[in-house]
mmCIF file with all atom_site columns, C-alpha atoms in Angstrom:
data_model
loop_
_atom_site.group_PDB
_atom_site.id
_atom_site.type_symbol
_atom_site.label_atom_id
_atom_site.label_alt_id
_atom_site.label_comp_id
_atom_site.label_asym_id
_atom_site.label_entity_id
_atom_site.label_seq_id
_atom_site.pdbx_PDB_ins_code
_atom_site.Cartn_x
_atom_site.Cartn_y
_atom_site.Cartn_z
_atom_site.occupancy
_atom_site.B_iso_or_equiv
_atom_site.pdbx_formal_charge
_atom_site.auth_seq_id
_atom_site.auth_comp_id
_atom_site.auth_asym_id
_atom_site.auth_atom_id
_atom_site.pdbx_PDB_model_num
ATOM 1  C CA . MET Y 1 1  ? 0.000  0.000   0.000   1.00 58.00 ? 4  MET Y CA 1
ATOM 2  C CA . SER Y 1 2  ? 1.404  3.359   -0.998  1.00 68.00 ? 5  SER Y CA 1
ATOM 3  C CA . GLY Y 1 3  ? 0.711  6.804   0.368   1.00 75.00 ? 6  GLY Y CA 1
ATOM 4  C CA . SER Y 1 4  ? 1.140  8.602   -2.956  1.00 81.00 ? 7  SER Y CA 1
ATOM 5  C CA . TYR Y 1 5  ? 0.997  8.252   -6.727  1.00 81.00 ? 8  TYR Y CA 1
ATOM 6  C CA . ALA Y 1 6  ? 4.797  8.412   -6.921  1.00 76.00 ? 9  ALA Y CA 1
ATOM 7  C CA . GLY Y 1 7  ? 5.022  5.471   -4.527  1.00 78.00 ? 10 GLY Y CA 1
ATOM 8  C CA . ILE Y 1 8  ? 2.719  3.424   -6.716  1.00 79.00 ? 11 ILE Y CA 1
ATOM 9  C CA . VAL Y 1 9  ? 4.800  4.200   -9.818  1.00 78.00 ? 12 VAL Y CA 1
ATOM 10 C CA . ARG Y 1 10 ? 8.028  3.267   -8.011  1.00 77.00 ? 13 ARG Y CA 1
ATOM 11 C CA . GLY Y 1 11 ? 6.454  0.062   -6.715  1.00 78.00 ? 14 GLY Y CA 1
ATOM 12 C CA . LEU Y 1 12 ? 5.380  -0.916  -10.213 1.00 80.00 ? 15 LEU Y CA 1
ATOM 13 C CA . SER Y 1 13 ? 8.886  -0.164  -11.459 1.00 79.00 ? 16 SER Y CA 1
ATOM 14 C CA . THR Y 1 14 ? 10.331 -2.453  -8.780  1.00 78.00 ? 17 THR Y CA 1
ATOM 15 C CA . PHE Y 1 15 ? 7.773  -5.127  -9.694  1.00 78.00 ? 18 PHE Y CA 1
ATOM 16 C CA . GLU Y 1 16 ? 8.798  -4.867  -13.349 1.00 79.00 ? 19 GLU Y CA 1
ATOM 17 C CA . GLN Y 1 17 ? 12.485 -5.217  -12.454 1.00 78.00 ? 20 GLN Y CA 1
ATOM 18 C CA . LEU Y 1 18 ? 11.809 -8.241  -10.227 1.00 77.00 ? 21 LEU Y CA 1
ATOM 19 C CA . GLN Y 1 19 ? 9.647  -9.860  -12.886 1.00 76.00 ? 22 GLN Y CA 1
ATOM 20 C CA . LYS Y 1 20 ? 12.532 -9.758  -15.375 1.00 73.00 ? 23 LYS Y CA 1
ATOM 21 C CA . GLU Y 1 21 ? 14.937 -11.409 -12.919 1.00 70.00 ? 24 GLU Y CA 1
ATOM 22 C CA . THR Y 1 22 ? 12.863 -14.124 -11.274 1.00 73.00 ? 25 THR Y CA 1
ATOM 23 C CA . GLN Y 1 23 ? 9.578  -15.956 -11.583 1.00 75.00 ? 26 GLN Y CA 1
ATOM 24 C CA . LEU Y 1 24 ? 7.181  -14.288 -9.147  1.00 71.00 ? 27 LEU Y CA 1
ATOM 25 C CA . ILE Y 1 25 ? 4.328  -15.782 -7.197  1.00 71.00 ? 28 ILE Y CA 1
ATOM 26 C CA . LEU Y 1 26 ? 1.346  -13.521 -6.547  1.00 71.00 ? 29 LEU Y CA 1
ATOM 27 C CA . PRO Y 1 27 ? 0.200  -12.034 -4.188  1.00 77.00 ? 30 PRO Y CA 1
ATOM 28 C CA . LEU Y 1 28 ? 3.447  -10.208 -3.554  1.00 71.00 ? 31 LEU Y CA 1
ATOM 29 C CA . LEU Y 1 29 ? 4.444  -7.633  -0.942  1.00 74.00 ? 32 LEU Y CA 1
ATOM 30 C CA . ILE Y 1 30 ? 7.069  -5.121  -2.067  1.00 70.00 ? 33 ILE Y CA 1
ATOM 31 C CA . LYS Y 1 31 ? 8.810  -3.106  0.632   1.00 72.00 ? 34 LYS Y CA 1
ATOM 32 C CA . ASP Y 1 32 ? 10.918 -0.568  -1.200  1.00 66.00 ? 35 ASP Y CA 1
ATOM 33 C CA . ARG Y 1 33 ? 11.945 2.857   -0.007  1.00 69.00 ? 36 ARG Y CA 1
ATOM 34 C CA . PRO Y 1 34 ? 14.549 5.286   -1.272  1.00 70.00 ? 37 PRO Y CA 1
ATOM 35 C CA . ARG Y 1 35 ? 17.844 5.611   0.550   1.00 77.00 ? 38 ARG Y CA 1
ATOM 36 C CA . PHE Y 1 36 ? 17.940 9.350   -0.166  1.00 76.00 ? 39 PHE Y CA 1
ATOM 37 C CA . GLY Y 1 37 ? 15.040 11.781  -0.534  1.00 77.00 ? 40 GLY Y CA 1
ATOM 38 C CA . TRP Y 1 38 ? 16.734 13.710  -3.353  1.00 83.00 ? 41 TRP Y CA 1
ATOM 39 C CA . ARG Y 1 39 ? 17.604 11.451  -6.291  1.00 82.00 ? 42 ARG Y CA 1
ATOM 40 C CA . GLY Y 1 40 ? 18.263 13.433  -9.427  1.00 86.00 ? 43 GLY Y CA 1
ATOM 41 C CA . VAL Y 1 41 ? 19.822 13.617  -12.831 1.00 85.00 ? 44 VAL Y CA 1
ATOM 42 C CA . MET Y 1 42 ? 21.201 16.678  -14.618 1.00 84.00 ? 45 MET Y CA 1
ATOM 43 C CA . LEU Y 1 43 ? 21.029 17.331  -18.336 1.00 83.00 ? 46 LEU Y CA 1
ATOM 44 C CA . ASP Y 1 44 ? 23.292 20.184  -19.447 1.00 84.00 ? 47 ASP Y CA 1
ATOM 45 C CA . VAL Y 1 45 ? 21.316 21.480  -22.414 1.00 82.00 ? 48 VAL Y CA 1
ATOM 46 C CA . ALA Y 1 46 ? 22.998 24.920  -22.286 1.00 86.00 ? 49 ALA Y CA 1
ATOM 47 C CA . ARG Y 1 47 ? 26.446 23.600  -23.222 1.00 87.00 ? 50 ARG Y CA 1
ATOM 48 C CA . HIS Y 1 48 ? 25.460 20.677  -25.439 1.00 83.00 ? 51 HIS Y CA 1
ATOM 49 C CA . PHE Y 1 49 ? 22.490 20.296  -27.761 1.00 89.00 ? 52 PHE Y CA 1
ATOM 50 C CA . ILE Y 1 50 ? 20.313 17.383  -26.734 1.00 85.00 ? 53 ILE Y CA 1
ATOM 51 C CA . ASP Y 1 51 ? 17.508 16.340  -29.040 1.00 89.00 ? 54 ASP Y CA 1
ATOM 52 C CA . ILE Y 1 52 ? 13.994 16.436  -27.589 1.00 89.00 ? 55 ILE Y CA 1
ATOM 53 C CA . HIS Y 1 53 ? 13.383 12.694  -28.088 1.00 91.00 ? 56 HIS Y CA 1
ATOM 54 C CA . VAL Y 1 54 ? 16.547 11.930  -26.080 1.00 88.00 ? 57 VAL Y CA 1
ATOM 55 C CA . ILE Y 1 55 ? 15.337 14.178  -23.251 1.00 85.00 ? 58 ILE Y CA 1
ATOM 56 C CA . LYS Y 1 56 ? 11.939 12.472  -23.274 1.00 86.00 ? 59 LYS Y CA 1
ATOM 57 C CA . GLN Y 1 57 ? 13.591 9.044   -23.199 1.00 86.00 ? 60 GLN Y CA 1
ATOM 58 C CA . VAL Y 1 58 ? 15.760 10.039  -20.232 1.00 83.00 ? 61 VAL Y CA 1
ATOM 59 C CA . VAL Y 1 59 ? 12.797 11.452  -18.324 1.00 83.00 ? 62 VAL Y CA 1
ATOM 60 C CA . MET Y 1 60 ? 10.186 8.823   -19.144 1.00 80.00 ? 63 MET Y CA 1
ATOM 61 C CA . LYS Y 1 61 ? 12.211 5.616   -19.138 1.00 80.00 ? 64 LYS Y CA 1
ATOM 62 C CA . ASN Y 1 62 ? 15.549 5.998   -17.419 1.00 79.00 ? 65 ASN Y CA 1
ATOM 63 C CA . MET Y 1 63 ? 14.481 8.196   -14.515 1.00 81.00 ? 66 MET Y CA 1
ATOM 64 C CA . GLN Y 1 64 ? 11.600 5.856   -13.729 1.00 75.00 ? 67 GLN Y CA 1
ATOM 65 C CA . ARG Y 1 65 ? 13.811 2.783   -13.944 1.00 77.00 ? 68 ARG Y CA 1
ATOM 66 C CA . MET Y 1 66 ? 16.361 4.296   -11.556 1.00 77.00 ? 69 MET Y CA 1
ATOM 67 C CA . LYS Y 1 67 ? 13.588 5.771   -9.337  1.00 77.00 ? 70 LYS Y CA 1
ATOM 68 C CA . MET Y 1 68 ? 14.876 9.313   -9.614  1.00 80.00 ? 71 MET Y CA 1
ATOM 69 C CA . ASN Y 1 69 ? 12.638 12.199  -8.640  1.00 79.00 ? 72 ASN Y CA 1
ATOM 70 C CA . VAL Y 1 70 ? 14.456 15.433  -9.610  1.00 83.00 ? 73 VAL Y CA 1
ATOM 71 C CA . LEU Y 1 71 ? 15.466 16.658  -13.085 1.00 81.00 ? 74 LEU Y CA 1
ATOM 72 C CA . HIS Y 1 72 ? 17.999 19.489  -13.335 1.00 77.00 ? 75 HIS Y CA 1
#
């Protein structure tokens, strides 16, 4: 049970990662919490041109997979 939408998304991400590694038996209880409250990634778009589809891929796929919550 999660207290927020972000917790649900992170729980589903953990479930997806576990599902790829092992064969799961349902029902399943996932206890997952971040070690740090501030988990971020920085994209330096001022110094280097980054295409919009690359930015979207970083934000939508990679940040969710790594359970990051801040984009600089």
